[in-house]
Tab-separated table of C-alpha atoms and ligand atoms in Angstrom:
chain	number	residue	atom	x	y	z
N	1	UNK	CA	-45.113	13.326	5.390
N	2	UNK	CA	-41.981	15.339	4.673
N	3	UNK	CA	-38.942	13.671	2.966
N	4	UNK	CA	-36.831	14.942	5.900
N	5	UNK	CA	-39.316	13.377	8.391
N	6	UNK	CA	-39.022	10.045	6.544
N	7	UNK	CA	-35.214	10.284	6.917
N	8	UNK	CA	-35.387	11.137	10.568
N	9	UNK	CA	-37.939	8.397	11.220
N	10	UNK	CA	-35.563	5.821	9.497
N	11	UNK	CA	-32.911	6.487	12.217
N	12	UNK	CA	-29.867	5.944	9.973
N	13	UNK	CA	-31.334	3.131	7.800
N	14	UNK	CA	-30.969	3.830	4.102
N	15	UNK	CA	-34.319	4.281	2.414
N	16	UNK	CA	-35.239	3.386	-1.161
N	17	UNK	CA	-36.872	5.883	-3.566
N	18	UNK	CA	-37.159	6.390	-7.223
N	19	UNK	CA	-38.186	8.923	-9.942
N	20	UNK	CA	-40.733	8.438	-12.611
N	21	UNK	CA	-41.381	10.287	-15.825
N	22	UNK	CA	-44.985	11.373	-16.685
N	23	UNK	CA	-46.079	9.231	-19.632
N	24	UNK	CA	-46.162	10.573	-23.278
N	25	UNK	CA	-49.368	12.382	-24.110
N	26	UNK	CA	-52.094	10.008	-25.061
N	27	UNK	CA	-50.973	7.279	-22.549
N	28	UNK	CA	-52.898	6.910	-19.274
N	29	UNK	CA	-52.119	6.260	-15.672
N	30	UNK	CA	-51.802	2.563	-16.010
N	31	UNK	CA	-48.473	3.062	-17.887
N	32	UNK	CA	-47.160	4.689	-14.657
N	33	UNK	CA	-48.590	2.244	-12.227
N	34	UNK	CA	-47.074	-0.669	-14.215
N	35	UNK	CA	-43.604	0.828	-13.549
N	36	UNK	CA	-44.365	1.545	-9.819
N	37	UNK	CA	-46.048	-1.731	-8.973
N	38	UNK	CA	-42.888	-3.889	-9.233
N	39	UNK	CA	-41.022	-1.463	-6.937
N	40	UNK	CA	-43.505	-1.258	-4.136
N	41	UNK	CA	-42.185	-4.309	-2.309
N	42	UNK	CA	-39.091	-2.174	-1.375
N	43	UNK	CA	-41.260	0.254	0.616
N	44	UNK	CA	-40.419	3.509	-1.041
N	45	UNK	CA	-41.481	6.290	1.372
N	46	UNK	CA	-41.705	8.766	-1.610
N	47	UNK	CA	-41.656	8.786	-5.351
N	48	UNK	CA	-40.551	11.765	-7.369
N	49	UNK	CA	-42.341	12.860	-10.559
N	50	UNK	CA	-40.451	14.854	-13.162
N	51	UNK	CA	-41.841	17.757	-15.011
N	52	UNK	CA	-41.350	18.236	-18.727
N	53	UNK	CA	-41.688	21.599	-20.250
N	54	UNK	CA	-43.420	22.257	-23.539
N	55	UNK	CA	-41.271	22.890	-26.696
N	56	UNK	CA	-41.751	25.490	-29.255
N	57	UNK	CA	-41.833	24.870	-33.008
N	58	UNK	CA	-41.673	27.503	-35.673
N	59	UNK	CA	-43.757	26.951	-38.715
N	60	UNK	CA	-44.179	29.006	-41.907
N	61	UNK	CA	-47.801	29.580	-42.924
N	62	UNK	CA	-48.721	29.456	-46.620
N	63	UNK	CA	-48.869	33.310	-46.465
N	64	UNK	CA	-45.191	33.247	-45.363
N	65	UNK	CA	-45.754	34.248	-41.751
N	66	UNK	CA	-43.737	32.445	-39.070
N	67	UNK	CA	-45.940	30.970	-36.445
N	68	UNK	CA	-44.780	29.962	-32.974
N	69	UNK	CA	-46.548	26.616	-32.048
N	70	UNK	CA	-46.395	25.257	-28.575
N	71	UNK	CA	-46.205	21.500	-28.295
N	72	UNK	CA	-46.695	19.639	-25.060
N	73	UNK	CA	-45.341	16.187	-24.867
N	74	UNK	CA	-46.275	14.897	-21.481
N	75	UNK	CA	-49.072	15.619	-18.969
N	76	UNK	CA	-48.196	17.710	-15.820
N	77	UNK	CA	-47.517	16.527	-12.357
N	78	UNK	CA	-50.510	17.611	-10.395
N	79	UNK	CA	-52.847	14.766	-11.468
N	80	UNK	CA	-50.102	12.167	-11.549
N	81	UNK	CA	-49.083	12.960	-7.999
N	82	UNK	CA	-52.608	12.940	-6.666
N	83	UNK	CA	-53.298	9.591	-8.289
N	84	UNK	CA	-50.052	8.077	-6.810
N	85	UNK	CA	-50.819	9.292	-3.322
N	86	UNK	CA	-54.383	7.990	-3.648
N	87	UNK	CA	-53.404	4.610	-5.023
N	88	UNK	CA	-50.412	3.770	-2.899
N	89	UNK	CA	-50.657	5.973	0.174
N	90	UNK	CA	-47.111	7.150	-0.173
N	91	UNK	CA	-45.751	10.588	-0.744
N	92	UNK	CA	-45.457	11.758	-4.333
N	93	UNK	CA	-42.948	14.596	-4.891
N	94	UNK	CA	-43.644	16.712	-7.950
N	95	UNK	CA	-40.639	18.472	-9.598
N	96	UNK	CA	-41.479	22.161	-9.822
N	97	UNK	CA	-39.530	24.180	-12.401
N	98	UNK	CA	-38.881	27.816	-13.177
N	99	UNK	CA	-38.944	27.365	-16.962
N	100	UNK	CA	-42.221	28.206	-18.639
N	101	UNK	CA	-43.976	29.451	-15.518
N	102	UNK	CA	-44.423	32.949	-14.258
N	103	UNK	CA	-44.669	33.561	-10.507
N	104	UNK	CA	-48.476	33.682	-10.573
N	105	UNK	CA	-48.701	30.328	-12.325
N	106	UNK	CA	-46.256	28.855	-9.868
N	107	UNK	CA	-48.259	30.178	-6.975
N	108	UNK	CA	-51.509	28.693	-8.445
N	109	UNK	CA	-49.685	25.316	-8.919
N	110	UNK	CA	-48.501	25.274	-5.382
N	111	UNK	CA	-51.891	26.168	-4.041
N	112	UNK	CA	-53.211	23.127	-5.943
N	113	UNK	CA	-50.520	20.844	-4.643
N	114	UNK	CA	-51.077	22.018	-1.081
N	115	UNK	CA	-54.826	21.458	-1.484
N	116	UNK	CA	-54.113	17.813	-2.612
N	117	UNK	CA	-52.022	17.123	0.488
N	118	UNK	CA	-48.604	17.044	-1.324
N	119	UNK	CA	-46.069	17.770	1.352
N	120	UNK	CA	-42.872	17.777	-0.671
N	121	UNK	CA	-41.553	19.591	-3.923
N	122	UNK	CA	-38.308	19.314	-5.740
N	123	UNK	CA	-37.462	22.763	-7.053
N	124	UNK	CA	-35.403	23.055	-10.196
N	125	UNK	CA	-34.647	25.669	-12.796
N	126	UNK	CA	-35.163	23.396	-15.804
N	127	UNK	CA	-33.031	23.033	-18.807
N	128	UNK	CA	-33.172	25.381	-21.728
N	129	UNK	CA	-35.722	24.268	-24.374
N	130	UNK	CA	-34.086	22.872	-27.474
N	131	UNK	CA	-35.242	25.781	-29.663
N	132	UNK	CA	-33.641	28.346	-27.389
N	133	UNK	CA	-30.241	26.948	-26.438
N	134	UNK	CA	-29.768	28.929	-23.339
N	135	UNK	CA	-32.238	29.145	-20.447
N	136	UNK	CA	-34.646	31.952	-20.665
N	137	UNK	CA	-37.319	32.683	-17.961
N	138	UNK	CA	-40.802	33.682	-19.092
N	139	UNK	CA	-41.668	37.343	-18.338
N	140	UNK	CA	-42.184	37.484	-14.514
N	141	UNK	CA	-40.738	34.044	-14.094
N	142	UNK	CA	-37.719	32.936	-12.048
N	143	UNK	CA	-34.248	32.747	-13.477
N	144	UNK	CA	-32.770	30.369	-10.882
N	145	UNK	CA	-33.889	27.719	-8.586
N	146	UNK	CA	-32.983	29.677	-5.495
N	147	UNK	CA	-35.520	32.371	-6.447
N	148	UNK	CA	-38.235	29.803	-6.804
N	149	UNK	CA	-37.204	28.233	-3.524
N	150	UNK	CA	-37.610	31.632	-1.947
N	151	UNK	CA	-41.107	32.001	-3.241
N	152	UNK	CA	-42.172	28.637	-1.840
N	153	UNK	CA	-40.423	29.352	1.368
N	154	UNK	CA	-42.398	32.636	1.521
N	155	UNK	CA	-45.653	30.805	1.038
N	156	UNK	CA	-44.634	28.479	3.954
N	157	UNK	CA	-44.619	31.717	6.004
N	158	UNK	CA	-48.011	32.833	4.642
N	159	UNK	CA	-46.446	35.380	2.258
N	160	UNK	CA	-48.250	35.120	-1.093
N	161	UNK	CA	-47.421	37.280	-4.037
N	162	UNK	CA	-50.046	39.908	-3.354
N	163	UNK	CA	-51.031	39.371	0.185
N	164	UNK	CA	-49.905	38.153	3.582
N	165	UNK	CA	-52.136	35.312	4.554
N	166	UNK	CA	-50.956	33.516	7.734
N	167	UNK	CA	-53.984	31.176	7.742
N	168	UNK	CA	-53.139	29.838	4.334
N	169	UNK	CA	-49.479	29.287	5.041
N	170	UNK	CA	-48.230	26.105	3.368
N	171	UNK	CA	-45.754	23.714	4.859
N	172	UNK	CA	-43.781	22.304	1.862
N	173	UNK	CA	-40.521	20.440	2.382
N	174	UNK	CA	-38.276	21.705	-0.320
N	175	UNK	CA	-35.746	19.657	-2.151
N	176	UNK	CA	-33.183	21.024	-4.657
N	177	UNK	CA	-30.643	19.678	-7.074
N	178	UNK	CA	-26.903	19.248	-6.466
N	179	UNK	CA	-24.047	18.313	-8.783
N	180	UNK	CA	-21.116	16.148	-7.538
N	181	UNK	CA	-19.409	16.874	-10.887
N	182	UNK	CA	-20.586	20.509	-11.006
N	183	UNK	CA	-23.388	21.995	-13.068
N	184	UNK	CA	-22.329	22.391	-16.658
N	185	UNK	CA	-22.903	26.131	-16.762
N	186	UNK	CA	-20.986	26.827	-13.666
N	187	UNK	CA	-17.348	28.117	-14.155
N	188	UNK	CA	-16.106	26.016	-11.228
N	189	UNK	CA	-17.156	23.919	-8.309
N	190	UNK	CA	-16.686	26.693	-5.866
N	191	UNK	CA	-19.136	28.922	-7.745
N	192	UNK	CA	-21.670	26.101	-8.080
N	193	UNK	CA	-21.438	25.322	-4.397
N	194	UNK	CA	-21.912	29.023	-3.589
N	195	UNK	CA	-25.226	28.930	-5.416
N	196	UNK	CA	-26.207	25.586	-3.938
N	197	UNK	CA	-25.742	27.257	-0.529
N	198	UNK	CA	-27.989	30.101	-1.765
N	199	UNK	CA	-30.749	27.564	-2.392
N	200	UNK	CA	-30.327	26.187	1.075
N	201	UNK	CA	-30.384	29.650	2.603
N	202	UNK	CA	-33.624	30.481	0.625
N	203	UNK	CA	-35.262	27.550	2.532
N	204	UNK	CA	-34.378	24.207	0.861
N	205	UNK	CA	-34.432	21.219	3.205
N	206	UNK	CA	-32.659	18.460	1.232
N	207	UNK	CA	-30.546	17.940	-1.807
N	208	UNK	CA	-30.928	15.210	-4.539
N	209	UNK	CA	-27.834	14.696	-6.625
N	210	UNK	CA	-27.292	14.387	-10.246
N	211	UNK	CA	-26.488	10.817	-11.308
N	212	UNK	CA	-22.894	9.750	-10.948
N	213	UNK	CA	-20.921	6.520	-11.395
N	214	UNK	CA	-17.879	7.261	-9.257
N	215	UNK	CA	-18.740	7.376	-5.514
N	216	UNK	CA	-15.638	9.338	-4.587
N	217	UNK	CA	-17.164	12.325	-6.485
N	218	UNK	CA	-20.216	12.007	-4.253
N	219	UNK	CA	-18.104	11.748	-1.015
N	220	UNK	CA	-15.937	14.752	-2.036
N	221	UNK	CA	-19.079	16.709	-2.887
N	222	UNK	CA	-20.722	16.000	0.565
N	223	UNK	CA	-17.432	16.907	2.191
N	224	UNK	CA	-17.308	20.241	0.415
N	225	UNK	CA	-20.921	20.951	1.194
N	226	UNK	CA	-20.356	20.323	4.832
N	227	UNK	CA	-17.285	22.569	4.827
N	228	UNK	CA	-19.343	25.510	3.632
N	229	UNK	CA	-22.031	24.882	6.236
N	230	UNK	CA	-24.640	22.912	4.156
N	231	UNK	CA	-26.034	20.558	6.718
N	232	UNK	CA	-29.213	19.198	5.039
N	233	UNK	CA	-29.477	15.513	3.803
N	234	UNK	CA	-27.758	14.955	0.501
N	235	UNK	CA	-29.506	12.071	-1.363
N	236	UNK	CA	-27.340	10.332	-4.011
N	237	UNK	CA	-29.034	9.777	-7.468
N	238	UNK	CA	-28.320	6.476	-9.220
N	239	UNK	CA	-29.034	5.342	-12.738
N	240	UNK	CA	-27.755	1.945	-13.905
N	241	UNK	CA	-26.528	1.973	-17.454
N	242	UNK	CA	-28.359	-0.489	-19.674
N	243	UNK	CA	-27.114	-0.049	-23.267
N	244	UNK	CA	-23.613	0.544	-24.759
N	245	UNK	CA	-24.756	3.918	-26.205
N	246	UNK	CA	-25.055	5.229	-22.551
N	247	UNK	CA	-21.290	5.470	-22.474
N	248	UNK	CA	-21.632	8.534	-24.729
N	249	UNK	CA	-25.186	9.600	-24.289
N	250	UNK	CA	-25.199	9.997	-20.462
N	251	UNK	CA	-22.042	12.145	-20.404
N	252	UNK	CA	-23.390	14.218	-23.230
N	253	UNK	CA	-26.857	14.932	-21.533
N	254	UNK	CA	-25.800	15.051	-17.812
N	255	UNK	CA	-22.103	16.285	-18.033
N	256	UNK	CA	-20.733	13.517	-15.925
N	257	UNK	CA	-17.599	11.213	-16.253
N	258	UNK	CA	-17.743	7.475	-16.659
N	259	UNK	CA	-15.038	5.642	-14.655
N	260	UNK	CA	-12.627	3.898	-16.951
N	261	UNK	CA	-13.195	0.632	-15.190
N	262	UNK	CA	-16.968	0.811	-16.104
N	263	UNK	CA	-16.113	1.873	-19.654
N	264	UNK	CA	-13.807	-1.066	-20.188
N	265	UNK	CA	-16.341	-3.489	-18.730
N	266	UNK	CA	-19.050	-2.309	-21.005
N	267	UNK	CA	-16.862	-2.203	-24.132
N	268	UNK	CA	-16.095	-5.838	-23.539
N	269	UNK	CA	-19.770	-6.715	-23.889
N	270	UNK	CA	-20.923	-8.235	-27.083
N	271	UNK	CA	-24.714	-7.436	-26.630
N	272	UNK	CA	-26.785	-4.889	-24.807
N	273	UNK	CA	-28.105	-7.812	-22.737
N	274	UNK	CA	-24.530	-8.132	-21.343
N	275	UNK	CA	-24.361	-4.351	-20.843
N	276	UNK	CA	-27.576	-4.529	-18.856
N	277	UNK	CA	-26.103	-6.992	-16.410
N	278	UNK	CA	-22.800	-4.904	-16.123
N	279	UNK	CA	-25.015	-1.889	-15.338
N	280	UNK	CA	-26.837	-3.717	-12.554
N	281	UNK	CA	-23.635	-5.141	-11.037
N	282	UNK	CA	-21.978	-1.679	-11.045
N	283	UNK	CA	-25.071	-0.044	-9.447
N	284	UNK	CA	-25.275	-2.767	-6.749
N	285	UNK	CA	-21.584	-2.269	-5.838
N	286	UNK	CA	-21.972	1.579	-5.940
N	287	UNK	CA	-25.033	1.349	-3.726
N	288	UNK	CA	-23.459	-1.058	-1.168
N	289	UNK	CA	-20.556	1.351	-0.632
N	290	UNK	CA	-22.960	4.347	-0.371
N	291	UNK	CA	-25.031	2.362	2.252
N	292	UNK	CA	-21.842	1.526	4.128
N	293	UNK	CA	-21.251	5.373	4.304
N	294	UNK	CA	-24.770	5.764	5.750
N	295	UNK	CA	-26.426	7.660	2.927
N	296	UNK	CA	-30.000	8.575	3.917
N	297	UNK	CA	-31.680	7.417	0.837
N	298	UNK	CA	-30.694	5.650	-2.477
N	299	UNK	CA	-32.698	7.536	-5.204
N	300	UNK	CA	-32.957	5.753	-8.519
N	301	UNK	CA	-33.602	7.401	-11.825
N	302	UNK	CA	-35.919	4.763	-13.353
N	303	UNK	CA	-36.611	6.843	-16.548
N	304	UNK	CA	-39.743	4.927	-17.258
N	305	UNK	CA	-38.313	1.391	-16.731
N	306	UNK	CA	-38.283	-0.591	-13.489
N	307	UNK	CA	-36.865	-3.964	-14.178
N	308	UNK	CA	-33.134	-3.250	-13.534
N	309	UNK	CA	-34.034	-1.027	-10.551
N	310	UNK	CA	-36.016	-3.980	-9.088
N	311	UNK	CA	-33.145	-6.319	-9.500
N	312	UNK	CA	-30.742	-3.879	-7.854
N	313	UNK	CA	-33.104	-3.203	-4.937
N	314	UNK	CA	-33.527	-6.975	-4.413
N	315	UNK	CA	-29.849	-7.201	-3.582
N	316	UNK	CA	-29.918	-4.309	-1.257
N	317	UNK	CA	-33.161	-4.067	0.694
M	401	FAD	P1	-29.964	26.346	-10.473
M	401	FAD	O1	-29.653	25.883	-9.109
M	401	FAD	O2	-30.793	27.562	-10.741
M	401	FAD	O3	-28.513	26.543	-11.214
M	401	FAD	C1	-28.401	26.636	-12.557
M	401	FAD	C2	-26.947	27.236	-12.902
M	401	FAD	O4	-26.922	28.551	-12.468
M	401	FAD	C3	-25.848	26.575	-12.119
M	401	FAD	O5	-24.685	26.584	-12.938
M	401	FAD	C4	-25.681	27.431	-10.964
M	401	FAD	O6	-24.318	27.394	-10.410
M	401	FAD	C5	-25.989	28.792	-11.450
M	401	FAD	N1	-26.661	29.705	-10.645
M	401	FAD	C6	-27.632	29.299	-9.602
M	401	FAD	N2	-28.048	30.403	-9.016
M	401	FAD	C7	-27.482	31.555	-9.524
M	401	FAD	C8	-27.597	32.934	-9.497
M	401	FAD	N3	-28.469	33.416	-8.458
M	401	FAD	N4	-26.863	33.685	-10.146
M	401	FAD	C9	-25.971	33.235	-11.098
M	401	FAD	N5	-25.794	31.906	-11.329
M	401	FAD	C10	-26.527	31.094	-10.563
M	401	FAD	N6	-35.205	19.342	-15.343
M	401	FAD	C11	-36.400	19.456	-15.795
M	401	FAD	O7	-36.797	20.210	-16.741
M	401	FAD	N7	-37.444	18.716	-15.117
M	401	FAD	C12	-37.123	17.921	-14.040
M	401	FAD	O8	-38.058	17.183	-13.526
M	401	FAD	C13	-35.832	17.741	-13.651
M	401	FAD	N8	-35.483	16.978	-12.538
M	401	FAD	C14	-34.120	16.992	-12.097
M	401	FAD	C15	-33.861	16.257	-10.927
M	401	FAD	C16	-32.602	16.242	-10.438
M	401	FAD	C17	-32.229	15.543	-9.168
M	401	FAD	C18	-31.516	16.935	-11.139
M	401	FAD	C19	-30.133	16.948	-10.588
M	401	FAD	C20	-31.819	17.703	-12.293
M	401	FAD	C21	-33.172	17.726	-12.805
M	401	FAD	N9	-33.499	18.558	-13.904
M	401	FAD	C22	-34.829	18.595	-14.279
M	401	FAD	C23	-32.455	19.195	-14.719
M	401	FAD	C24	-32.264	20.669	-14.107
M	401	FAD	O9	-33.345	21.460	-14.348
M	401	FAD	C25	-30.983	21.192	-14.866
M	401	FAD	O10	-29.878	20.505	-14.407
M	401	FAD	C26	-30.851	22.665	-14.939
M	401	FAD	O11	-29.865	23.059	-15.840
M	401	FAD	C27	-30.409	23.343	-13.623
M	401	FAD	O12	-31.379	23.207	-12.647
M	401	FAD	P2	-31.022	23.670	-11.087
M	401	FAD	O13	-32.286	23.651	-10.431
M	401	FAD	O14	-29.847	22.889	-10.584
M	401	FAD	O15	-30.604	25.171	-11.468
């Protein structure tokens, strides 16, 4: 079932969902299941699965040549999503990214996902790989998420890259990313919202936000989206902080602000065990206020750990 159908069916009740990371290469499915199992009692209608691009390393051979070596750190999403749907009978939503894929490879990936009965995809550009610094599409790949959204939307209308094939039209529900504190490359919020609207116009059906710790930023973001005619559901992304270092790591990676009140609470903590508790309490309060405002779904970034998410969900659902 589509994410948008789950939301409609809930008739205003806030749903619970979460995101998992594929395990490191060498690990097996059990490492994913052991993170999902403790959260199943909260009835997630869908689980998202992130995609992690390969990295390049440059090595010098004994002859002095420079060799480009591709290293893949995690398995892809197709098998993982199929396994989740099969084991739990809930929707698995693979993240599909522009980076590292040309349009043909993307089409082939989507044909596989469609064949497996995957109804939803979250479409992203992807971050630049570390060795490149700025995002570079591969030859014949997409530069921005709105272009990839358009390709999927075309497939939903039976338009494949080299043929029109109405009988093979897909029916993906398409999610895209939104940034309550602006995407870091964008010169300002207006420009970022302009491109967000482009993703919606290209066929996106819902938005999942970057994580944030100050609800007001989410409320302002939703207001500004509505003002420019974005009407699709906007799902807030929540990540409880769990160690003191998150105060600097999370703003650095995700380009977000931490409210001073939270910073002071964390700084008072003597151990990370105490920080963990502060993170849970902050997230619970954040979620309660979001639920009071009628958000369609609370989407948790589990980042491979489920215990704090379980404790938060216990207080809410
Ligand atoms: P875009 O929407 O393409 O925007 C990128 C930047 O370009 C923005 O500044 C935007 O304003 C600007 N822009 C957009 N369109 C145009 C245009 N046509 N012309 C000029 N400028 C434009 N990354 C992963 O690698 N794997 C994941 O699984 C993953 N999951 C994520 C899930 C969520 C909910 C979020 C919020 C992010 C996720 N990311 C993931 C990170 C994401 O890939 C990065 O934030 C990336 O830098 C931007 O992706 P995007 O889809 O928002 O890009």
